PDB file with one MODEL, atoms N, CA, C and O in Angstrom:
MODEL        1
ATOM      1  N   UNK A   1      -7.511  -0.839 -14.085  1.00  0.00           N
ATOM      2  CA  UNK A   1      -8.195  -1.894 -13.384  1.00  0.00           C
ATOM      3  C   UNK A   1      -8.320  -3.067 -14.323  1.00  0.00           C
ATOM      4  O   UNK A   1      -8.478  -3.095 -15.544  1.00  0.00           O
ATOM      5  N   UNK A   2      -8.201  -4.073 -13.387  1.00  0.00           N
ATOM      6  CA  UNK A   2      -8.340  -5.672 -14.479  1.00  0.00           C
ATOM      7  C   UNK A   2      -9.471  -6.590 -13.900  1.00  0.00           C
ATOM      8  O   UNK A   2     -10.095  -6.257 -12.892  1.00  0.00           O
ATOM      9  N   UNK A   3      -9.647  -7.442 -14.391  1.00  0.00           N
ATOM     10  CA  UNK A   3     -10.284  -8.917 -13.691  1.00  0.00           C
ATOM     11  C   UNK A   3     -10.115  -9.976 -14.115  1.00  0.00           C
ATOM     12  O   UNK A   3      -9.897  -9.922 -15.325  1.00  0.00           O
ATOM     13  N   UNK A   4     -10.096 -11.513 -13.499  1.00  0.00           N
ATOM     14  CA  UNK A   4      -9.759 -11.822 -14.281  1.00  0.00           C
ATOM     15  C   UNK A   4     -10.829 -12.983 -14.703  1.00  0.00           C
ATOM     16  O   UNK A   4     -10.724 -13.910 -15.506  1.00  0.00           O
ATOM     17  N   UNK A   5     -12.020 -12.525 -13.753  1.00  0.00           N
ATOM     18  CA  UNK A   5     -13.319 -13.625 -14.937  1.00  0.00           C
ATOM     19  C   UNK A   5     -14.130 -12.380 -14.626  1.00  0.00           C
ATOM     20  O   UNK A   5     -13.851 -11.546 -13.765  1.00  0.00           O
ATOM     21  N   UNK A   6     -15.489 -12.367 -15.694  1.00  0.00           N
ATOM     22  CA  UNK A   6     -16.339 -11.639 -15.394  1.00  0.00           C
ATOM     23  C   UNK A   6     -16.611 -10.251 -16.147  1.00  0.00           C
ATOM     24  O   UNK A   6     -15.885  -9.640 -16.930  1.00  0.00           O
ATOM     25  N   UNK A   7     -17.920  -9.943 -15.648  1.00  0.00           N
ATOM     26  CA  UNK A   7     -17.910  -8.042 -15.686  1.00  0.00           C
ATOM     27  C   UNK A   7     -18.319  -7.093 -15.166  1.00  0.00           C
ATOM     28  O   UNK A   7     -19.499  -6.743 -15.128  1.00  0.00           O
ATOM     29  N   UNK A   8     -17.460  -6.591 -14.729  1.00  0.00           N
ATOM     30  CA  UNK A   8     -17.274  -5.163 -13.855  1.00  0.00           C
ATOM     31  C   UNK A   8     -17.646  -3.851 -14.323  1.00  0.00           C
ATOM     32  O   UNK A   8     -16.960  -3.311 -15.191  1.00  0.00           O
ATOM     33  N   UNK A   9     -18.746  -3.233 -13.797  1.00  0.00           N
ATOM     34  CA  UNK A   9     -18.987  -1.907 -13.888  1.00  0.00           C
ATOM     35  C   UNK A   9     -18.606  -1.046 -12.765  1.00  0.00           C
ATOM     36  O   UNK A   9     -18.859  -1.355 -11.600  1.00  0.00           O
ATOM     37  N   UNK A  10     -17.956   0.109 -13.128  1.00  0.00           N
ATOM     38  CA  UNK A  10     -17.186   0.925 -12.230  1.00  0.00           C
ATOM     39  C   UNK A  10     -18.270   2.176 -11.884  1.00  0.00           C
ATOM     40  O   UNK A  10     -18.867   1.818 -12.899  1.00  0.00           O
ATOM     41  N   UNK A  11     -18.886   3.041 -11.509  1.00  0.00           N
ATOM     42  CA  UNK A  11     -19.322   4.026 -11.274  1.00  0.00           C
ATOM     43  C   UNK A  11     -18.607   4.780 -10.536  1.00  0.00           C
ATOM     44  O   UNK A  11     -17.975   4.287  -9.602  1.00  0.00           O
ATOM     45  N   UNK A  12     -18.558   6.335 -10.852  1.00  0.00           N
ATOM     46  CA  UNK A  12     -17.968   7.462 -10.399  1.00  0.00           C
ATOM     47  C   UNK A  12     -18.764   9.042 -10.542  1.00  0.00           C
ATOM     48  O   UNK A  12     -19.622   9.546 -11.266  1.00  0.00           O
ATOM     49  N   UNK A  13     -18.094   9.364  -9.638  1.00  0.00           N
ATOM     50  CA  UNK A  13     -18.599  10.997 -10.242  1.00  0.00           C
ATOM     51  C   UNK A  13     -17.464  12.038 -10.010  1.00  0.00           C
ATOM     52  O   UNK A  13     -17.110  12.091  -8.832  1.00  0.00           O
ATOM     53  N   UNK A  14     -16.897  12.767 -10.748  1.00  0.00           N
ATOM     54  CA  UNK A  14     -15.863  13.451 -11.386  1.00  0.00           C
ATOM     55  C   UNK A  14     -16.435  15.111 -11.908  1.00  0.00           C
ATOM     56  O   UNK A  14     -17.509  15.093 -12.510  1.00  0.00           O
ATOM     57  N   UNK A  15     -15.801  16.446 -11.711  1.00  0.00           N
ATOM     58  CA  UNK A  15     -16.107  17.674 -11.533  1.00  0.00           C
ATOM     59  C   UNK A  15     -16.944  17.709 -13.268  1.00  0.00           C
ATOM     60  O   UNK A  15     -17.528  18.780 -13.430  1.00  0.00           O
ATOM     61  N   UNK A  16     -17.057  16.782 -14.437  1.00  0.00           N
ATOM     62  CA  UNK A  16     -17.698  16.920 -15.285  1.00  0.00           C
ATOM     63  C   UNK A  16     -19.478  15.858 -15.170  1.00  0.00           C
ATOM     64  O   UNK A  16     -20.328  15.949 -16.056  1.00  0.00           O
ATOM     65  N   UNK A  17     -19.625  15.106 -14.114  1.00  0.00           N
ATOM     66  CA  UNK A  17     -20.706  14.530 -13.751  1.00  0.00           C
ATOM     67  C   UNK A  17     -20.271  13.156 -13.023  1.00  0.00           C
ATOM     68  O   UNK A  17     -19.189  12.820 -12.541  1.00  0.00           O
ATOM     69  N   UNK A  18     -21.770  12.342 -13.141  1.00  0.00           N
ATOM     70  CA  UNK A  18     -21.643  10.814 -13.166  1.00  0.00           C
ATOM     71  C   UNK A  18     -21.187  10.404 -14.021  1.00  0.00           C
ATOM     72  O   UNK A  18     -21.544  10.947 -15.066  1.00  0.00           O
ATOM     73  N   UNK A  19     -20.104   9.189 -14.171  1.00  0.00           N
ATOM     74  CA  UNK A  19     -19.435   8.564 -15.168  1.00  0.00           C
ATOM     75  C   UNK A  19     -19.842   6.645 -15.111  1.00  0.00           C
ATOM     76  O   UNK A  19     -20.572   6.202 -14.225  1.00  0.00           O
ATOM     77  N   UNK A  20     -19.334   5.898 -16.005  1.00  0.00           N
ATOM     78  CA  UNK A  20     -19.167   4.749 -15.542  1.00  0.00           C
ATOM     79  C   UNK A  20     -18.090   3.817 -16.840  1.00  0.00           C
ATOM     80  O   UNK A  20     -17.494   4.264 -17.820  1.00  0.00           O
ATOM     81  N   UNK A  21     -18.175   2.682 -16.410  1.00  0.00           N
ATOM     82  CA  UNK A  21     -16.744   2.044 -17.336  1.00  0.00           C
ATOM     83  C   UNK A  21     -17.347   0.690 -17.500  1.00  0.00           C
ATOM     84  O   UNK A  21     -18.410   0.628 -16.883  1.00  0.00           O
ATOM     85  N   UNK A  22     -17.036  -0.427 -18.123  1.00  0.00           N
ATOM     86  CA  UNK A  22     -16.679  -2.135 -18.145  1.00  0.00           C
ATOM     87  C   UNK A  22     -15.231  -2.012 -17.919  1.00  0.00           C
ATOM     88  O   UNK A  22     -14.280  -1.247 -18.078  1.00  0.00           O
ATOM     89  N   UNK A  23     -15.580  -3.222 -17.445  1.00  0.00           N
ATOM     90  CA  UNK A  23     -14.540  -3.730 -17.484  1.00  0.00           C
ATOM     91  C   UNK A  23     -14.534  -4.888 -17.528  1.00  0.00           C
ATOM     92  O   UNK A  23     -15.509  -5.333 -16.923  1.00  0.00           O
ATOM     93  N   UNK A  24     -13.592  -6.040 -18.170  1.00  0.00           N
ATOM     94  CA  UNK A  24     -13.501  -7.361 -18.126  1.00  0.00           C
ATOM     95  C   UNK A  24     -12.376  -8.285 -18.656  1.00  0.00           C
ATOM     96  O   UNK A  24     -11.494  -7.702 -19.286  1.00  0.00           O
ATOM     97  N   UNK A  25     -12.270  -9.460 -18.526  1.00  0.00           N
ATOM     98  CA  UNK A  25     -10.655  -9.919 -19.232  1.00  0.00           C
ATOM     99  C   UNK A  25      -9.848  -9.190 -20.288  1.00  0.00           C
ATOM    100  O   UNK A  25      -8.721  -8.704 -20.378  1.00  0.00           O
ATOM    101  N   UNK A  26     -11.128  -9.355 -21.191  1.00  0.00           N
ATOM    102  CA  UNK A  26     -10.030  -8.980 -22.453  1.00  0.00           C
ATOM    103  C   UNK A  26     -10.576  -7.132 -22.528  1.00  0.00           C
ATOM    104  O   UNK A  26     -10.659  -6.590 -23.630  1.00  0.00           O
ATOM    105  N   UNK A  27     -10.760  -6.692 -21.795  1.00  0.00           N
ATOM    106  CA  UNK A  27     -10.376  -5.255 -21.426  1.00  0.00           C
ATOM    107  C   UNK A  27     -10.750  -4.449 -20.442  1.00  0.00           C
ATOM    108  O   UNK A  27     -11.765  -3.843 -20.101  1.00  0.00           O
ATOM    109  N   UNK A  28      -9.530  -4.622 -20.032  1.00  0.00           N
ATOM    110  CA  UNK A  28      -8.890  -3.802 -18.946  1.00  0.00           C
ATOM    111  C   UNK A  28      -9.288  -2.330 -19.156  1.00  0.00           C
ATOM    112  O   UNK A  28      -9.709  -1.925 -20.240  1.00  0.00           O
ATOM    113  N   UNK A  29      -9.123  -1.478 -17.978  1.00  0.00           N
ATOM    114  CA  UNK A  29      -9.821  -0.119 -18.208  1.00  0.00           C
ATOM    115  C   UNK A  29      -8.616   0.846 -17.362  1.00  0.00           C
ATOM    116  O   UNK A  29      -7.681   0.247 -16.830  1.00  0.00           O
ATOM    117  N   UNK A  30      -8.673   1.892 -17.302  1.00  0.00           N
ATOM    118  CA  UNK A  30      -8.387   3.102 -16.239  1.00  0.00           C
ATOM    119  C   UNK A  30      -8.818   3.545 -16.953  1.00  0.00           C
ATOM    120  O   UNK A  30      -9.029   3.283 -18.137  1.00  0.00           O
ATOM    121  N   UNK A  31      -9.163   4.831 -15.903  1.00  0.00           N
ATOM    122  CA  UNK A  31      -9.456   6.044 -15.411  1.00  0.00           C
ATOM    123  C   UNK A  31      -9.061   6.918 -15.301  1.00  0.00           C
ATOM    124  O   UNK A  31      -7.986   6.844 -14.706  1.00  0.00           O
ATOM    125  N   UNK A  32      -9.411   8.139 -15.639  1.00  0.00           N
ATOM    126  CA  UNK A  32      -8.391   9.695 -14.926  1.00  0.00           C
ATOM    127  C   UNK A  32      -9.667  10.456 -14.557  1.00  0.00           C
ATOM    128  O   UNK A  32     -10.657  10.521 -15.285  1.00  0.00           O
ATOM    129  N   UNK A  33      -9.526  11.116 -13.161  1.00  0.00           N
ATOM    130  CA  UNK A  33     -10.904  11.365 -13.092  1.00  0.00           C
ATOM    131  C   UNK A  33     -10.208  12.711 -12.132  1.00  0.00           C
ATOM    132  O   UNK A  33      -9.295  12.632 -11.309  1.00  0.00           O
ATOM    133  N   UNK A  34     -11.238  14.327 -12.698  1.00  0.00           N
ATOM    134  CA  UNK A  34     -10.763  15.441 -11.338  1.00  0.00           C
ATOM    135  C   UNK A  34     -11.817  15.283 -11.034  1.00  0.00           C
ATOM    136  O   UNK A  34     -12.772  15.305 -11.811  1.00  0.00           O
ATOM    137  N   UNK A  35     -11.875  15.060  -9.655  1.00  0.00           N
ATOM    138  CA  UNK A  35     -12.533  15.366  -8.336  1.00  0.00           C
ATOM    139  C   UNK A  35     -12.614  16.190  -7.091  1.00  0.00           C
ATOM    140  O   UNK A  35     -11.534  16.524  -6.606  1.00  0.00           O
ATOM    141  N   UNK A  36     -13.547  16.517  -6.581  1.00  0.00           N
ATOM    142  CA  UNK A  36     -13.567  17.133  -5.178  1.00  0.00           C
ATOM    143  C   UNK A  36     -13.502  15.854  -3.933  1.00  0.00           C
ATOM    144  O   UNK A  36     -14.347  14.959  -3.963  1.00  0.00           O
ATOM    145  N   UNK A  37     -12.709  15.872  -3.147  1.00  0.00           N
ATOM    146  CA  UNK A  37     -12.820  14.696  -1.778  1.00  0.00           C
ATOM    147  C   UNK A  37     -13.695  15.475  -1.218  1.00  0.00           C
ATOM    148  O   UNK A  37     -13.852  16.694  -1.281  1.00  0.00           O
ATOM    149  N   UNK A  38     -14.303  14.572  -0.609  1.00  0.00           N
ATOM    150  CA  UNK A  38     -15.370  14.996   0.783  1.00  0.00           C
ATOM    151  C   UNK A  38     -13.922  15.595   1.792  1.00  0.00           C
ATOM    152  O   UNK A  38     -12.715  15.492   2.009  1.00  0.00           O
ATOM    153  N   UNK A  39     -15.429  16.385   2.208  1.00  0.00           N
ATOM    154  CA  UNK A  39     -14.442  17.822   2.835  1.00  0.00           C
ATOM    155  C   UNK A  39     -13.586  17.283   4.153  1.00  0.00           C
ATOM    156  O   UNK A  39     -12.458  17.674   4.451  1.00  0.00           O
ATOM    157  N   UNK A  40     -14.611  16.001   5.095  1.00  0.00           N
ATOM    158  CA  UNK A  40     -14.377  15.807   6.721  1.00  0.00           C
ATOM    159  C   UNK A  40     -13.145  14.600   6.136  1.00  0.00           C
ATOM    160  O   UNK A  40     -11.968  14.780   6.446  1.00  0.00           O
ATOM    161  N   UNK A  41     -13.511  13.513   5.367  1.00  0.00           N
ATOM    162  CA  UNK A  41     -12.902  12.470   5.187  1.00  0.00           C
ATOM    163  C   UNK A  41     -11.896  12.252   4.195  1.00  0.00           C
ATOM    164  O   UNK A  41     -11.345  11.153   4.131  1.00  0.00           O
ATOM    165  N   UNK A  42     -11.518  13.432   3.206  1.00  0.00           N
ATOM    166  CA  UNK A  42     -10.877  13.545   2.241  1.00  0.00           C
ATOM    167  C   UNK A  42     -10.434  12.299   1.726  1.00  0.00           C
ATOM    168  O   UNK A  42      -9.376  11.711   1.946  1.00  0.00           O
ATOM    169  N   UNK A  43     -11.765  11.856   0.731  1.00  0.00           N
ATOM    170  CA  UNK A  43     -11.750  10.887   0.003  1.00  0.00           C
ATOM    171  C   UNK A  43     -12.943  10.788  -1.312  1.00  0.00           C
ATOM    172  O   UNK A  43     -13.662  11.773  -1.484  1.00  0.00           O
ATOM    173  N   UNK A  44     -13.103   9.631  -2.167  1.00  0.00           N
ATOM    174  CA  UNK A  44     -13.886   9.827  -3.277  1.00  0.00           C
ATOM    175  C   UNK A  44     -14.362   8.501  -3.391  1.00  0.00           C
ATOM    176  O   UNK A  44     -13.747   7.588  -2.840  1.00  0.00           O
ATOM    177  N   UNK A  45     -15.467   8.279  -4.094  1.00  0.00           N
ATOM    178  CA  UNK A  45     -16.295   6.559  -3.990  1.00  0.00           C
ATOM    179  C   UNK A  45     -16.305   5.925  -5.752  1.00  0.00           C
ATOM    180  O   UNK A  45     -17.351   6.145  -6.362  1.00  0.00           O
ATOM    181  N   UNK A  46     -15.866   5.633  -6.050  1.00  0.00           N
ATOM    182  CA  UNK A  46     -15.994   4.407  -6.940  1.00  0.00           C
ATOM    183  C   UNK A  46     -16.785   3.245  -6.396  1.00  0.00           C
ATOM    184  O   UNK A  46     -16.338   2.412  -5.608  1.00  0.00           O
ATOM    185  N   UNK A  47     -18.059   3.272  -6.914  1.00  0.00           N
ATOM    186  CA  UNK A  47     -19.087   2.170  -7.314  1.00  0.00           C
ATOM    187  C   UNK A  47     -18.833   0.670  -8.090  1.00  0.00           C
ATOM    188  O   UNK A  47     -18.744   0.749  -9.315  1.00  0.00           O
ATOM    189  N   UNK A  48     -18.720  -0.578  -7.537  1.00  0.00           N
ATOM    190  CA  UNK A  48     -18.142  -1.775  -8.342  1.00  0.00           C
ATOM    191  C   UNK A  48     -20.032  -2.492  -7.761  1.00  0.00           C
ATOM    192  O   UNK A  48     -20.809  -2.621  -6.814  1.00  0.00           O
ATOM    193  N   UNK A  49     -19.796  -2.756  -9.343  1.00  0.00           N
ATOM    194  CA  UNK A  49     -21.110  -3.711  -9.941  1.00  0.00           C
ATOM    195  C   UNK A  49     -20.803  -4.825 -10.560  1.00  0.00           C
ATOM    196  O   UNK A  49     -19.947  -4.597 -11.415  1.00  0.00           O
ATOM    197  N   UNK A  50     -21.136  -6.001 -10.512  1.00  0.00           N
ATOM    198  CA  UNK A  50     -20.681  -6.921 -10.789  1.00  0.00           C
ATOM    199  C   UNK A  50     -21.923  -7.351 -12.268  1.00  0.00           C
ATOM    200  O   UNK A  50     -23.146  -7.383 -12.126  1.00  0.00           O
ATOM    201  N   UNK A  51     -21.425  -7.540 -13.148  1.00  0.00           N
ATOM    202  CA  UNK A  51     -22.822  -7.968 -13.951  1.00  0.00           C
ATOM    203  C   UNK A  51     -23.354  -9.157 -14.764  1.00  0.00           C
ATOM    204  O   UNK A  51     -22.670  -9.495 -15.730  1.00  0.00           O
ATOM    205  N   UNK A  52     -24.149  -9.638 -14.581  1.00  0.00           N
ATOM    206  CA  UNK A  52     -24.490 -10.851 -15.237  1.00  0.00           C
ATOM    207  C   UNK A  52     -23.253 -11.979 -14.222  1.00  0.00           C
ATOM    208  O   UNK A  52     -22.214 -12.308 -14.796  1.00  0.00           O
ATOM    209  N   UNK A  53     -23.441 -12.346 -13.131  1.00  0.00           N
ATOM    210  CA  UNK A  53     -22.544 -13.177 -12.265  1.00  0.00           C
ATOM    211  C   UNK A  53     -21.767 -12.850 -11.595  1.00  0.00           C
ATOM    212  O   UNK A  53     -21.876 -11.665 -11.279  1.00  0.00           O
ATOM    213  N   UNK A  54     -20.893 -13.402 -11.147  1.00  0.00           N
ATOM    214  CA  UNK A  54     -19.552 -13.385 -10.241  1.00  0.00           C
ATOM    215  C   UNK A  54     -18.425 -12.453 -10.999  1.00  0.00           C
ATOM    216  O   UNK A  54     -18.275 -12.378 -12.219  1.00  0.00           O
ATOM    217  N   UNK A  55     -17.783 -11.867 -10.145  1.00  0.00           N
ATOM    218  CA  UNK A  55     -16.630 -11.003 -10.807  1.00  0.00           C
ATOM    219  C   UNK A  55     -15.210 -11.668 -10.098  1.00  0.00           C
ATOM    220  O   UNK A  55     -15.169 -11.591  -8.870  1.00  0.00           O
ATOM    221  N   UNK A  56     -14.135 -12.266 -10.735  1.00  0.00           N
ATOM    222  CA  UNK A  56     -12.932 -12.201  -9.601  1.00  0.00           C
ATOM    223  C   UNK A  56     -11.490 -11.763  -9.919  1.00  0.00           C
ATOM    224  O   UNK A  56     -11.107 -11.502 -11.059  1.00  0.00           O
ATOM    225  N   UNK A  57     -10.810 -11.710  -8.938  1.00  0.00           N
ATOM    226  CA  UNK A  57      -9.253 -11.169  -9.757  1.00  0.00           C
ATOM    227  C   UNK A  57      -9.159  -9.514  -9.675  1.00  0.00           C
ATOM    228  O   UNK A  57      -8.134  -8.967 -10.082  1.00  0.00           O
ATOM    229  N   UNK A  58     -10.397  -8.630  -9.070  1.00  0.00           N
ATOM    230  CA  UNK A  58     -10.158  -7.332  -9.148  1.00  0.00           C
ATOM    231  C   UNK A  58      -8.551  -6.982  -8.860  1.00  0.00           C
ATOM    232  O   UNK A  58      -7.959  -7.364  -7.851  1.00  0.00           O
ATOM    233  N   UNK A  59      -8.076  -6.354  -9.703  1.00  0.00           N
ATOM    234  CA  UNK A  59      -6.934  -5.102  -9.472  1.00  0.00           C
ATOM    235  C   UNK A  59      -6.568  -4.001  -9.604  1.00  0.00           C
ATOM    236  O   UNK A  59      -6.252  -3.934 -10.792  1.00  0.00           O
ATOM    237  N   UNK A  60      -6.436  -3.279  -9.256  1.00  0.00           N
ATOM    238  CA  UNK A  60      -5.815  -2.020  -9.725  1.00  0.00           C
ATOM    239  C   UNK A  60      -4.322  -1.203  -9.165  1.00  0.00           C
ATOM    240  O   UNK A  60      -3.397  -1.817  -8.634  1.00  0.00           O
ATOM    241  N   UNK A  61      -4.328   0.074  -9.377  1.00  0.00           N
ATOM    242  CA  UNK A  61      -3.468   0.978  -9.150  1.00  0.00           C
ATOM    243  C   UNK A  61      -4.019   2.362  -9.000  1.00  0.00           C
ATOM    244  O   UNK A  61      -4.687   2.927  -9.866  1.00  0.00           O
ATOM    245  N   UNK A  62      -3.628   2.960  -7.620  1.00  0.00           N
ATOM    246  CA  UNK A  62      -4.311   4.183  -7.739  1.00  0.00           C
ATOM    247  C   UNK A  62      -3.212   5.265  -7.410  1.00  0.00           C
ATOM    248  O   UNK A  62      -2.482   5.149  -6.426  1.00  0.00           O
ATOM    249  N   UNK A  63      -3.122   6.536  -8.466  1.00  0.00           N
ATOM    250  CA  UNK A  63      -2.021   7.592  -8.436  1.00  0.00           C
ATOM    251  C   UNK A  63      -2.312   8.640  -8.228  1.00  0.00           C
ATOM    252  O   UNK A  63      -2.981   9.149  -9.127  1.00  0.00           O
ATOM    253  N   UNK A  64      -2.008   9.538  -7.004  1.00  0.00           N
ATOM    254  CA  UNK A  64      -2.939  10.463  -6.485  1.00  0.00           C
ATOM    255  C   UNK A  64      -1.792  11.458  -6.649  1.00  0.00           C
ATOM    256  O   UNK A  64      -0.592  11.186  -6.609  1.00  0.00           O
ATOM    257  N   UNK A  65      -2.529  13.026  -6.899  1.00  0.00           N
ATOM    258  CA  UNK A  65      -1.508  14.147  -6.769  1.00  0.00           C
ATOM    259  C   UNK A  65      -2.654  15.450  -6.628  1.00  0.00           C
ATOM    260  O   UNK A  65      -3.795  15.298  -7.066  1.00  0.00           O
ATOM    261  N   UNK A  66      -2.407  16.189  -6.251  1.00  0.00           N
ATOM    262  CA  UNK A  66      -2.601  17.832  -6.168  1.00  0.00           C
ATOM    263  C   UNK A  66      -2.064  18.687  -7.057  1.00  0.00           C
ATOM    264  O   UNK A  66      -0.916  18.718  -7.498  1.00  0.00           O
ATOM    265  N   UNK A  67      -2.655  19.130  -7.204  1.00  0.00           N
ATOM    266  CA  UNK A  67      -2.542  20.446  -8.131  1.00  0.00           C
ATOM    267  C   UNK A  67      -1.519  21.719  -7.617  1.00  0.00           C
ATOM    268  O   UNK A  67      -1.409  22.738  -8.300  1.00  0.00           O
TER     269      UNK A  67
ENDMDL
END
């Protein structure tokens, strides 16, 4: 994940707990995270916080696989 003004806090939760990240221009972040999807919607929530102002330019890439 990038941005390209600002700072970004990511929140997650992953089979070892709650997690969280920065992120901001001059550093960029990913993630590798094992998870359980919700069972009905088979999916997972990443939390975006914006801090101290405006955040813009979010990007990412997301690479999904099974075990």
């Amino acid at each position: 994940m990038q941005v390209t003004k600002g700072t970004l806090r990511v929140g997650y939760r992953d089979l070892d707990g709650d997690k969280q990240l920065i992120v901001t221009p001059a550093s960029p972040a990913s993630l590798e995270m094992r998870t359980r999807l919700h069972r009905e919607r088979r999916s997972f929530t990443l939390y975006f916080e914006p801090l101290g102002g405006h955040v813009e330019g979010l990007t990412g890439t997301v690479d999904y696989s099974t075990p």
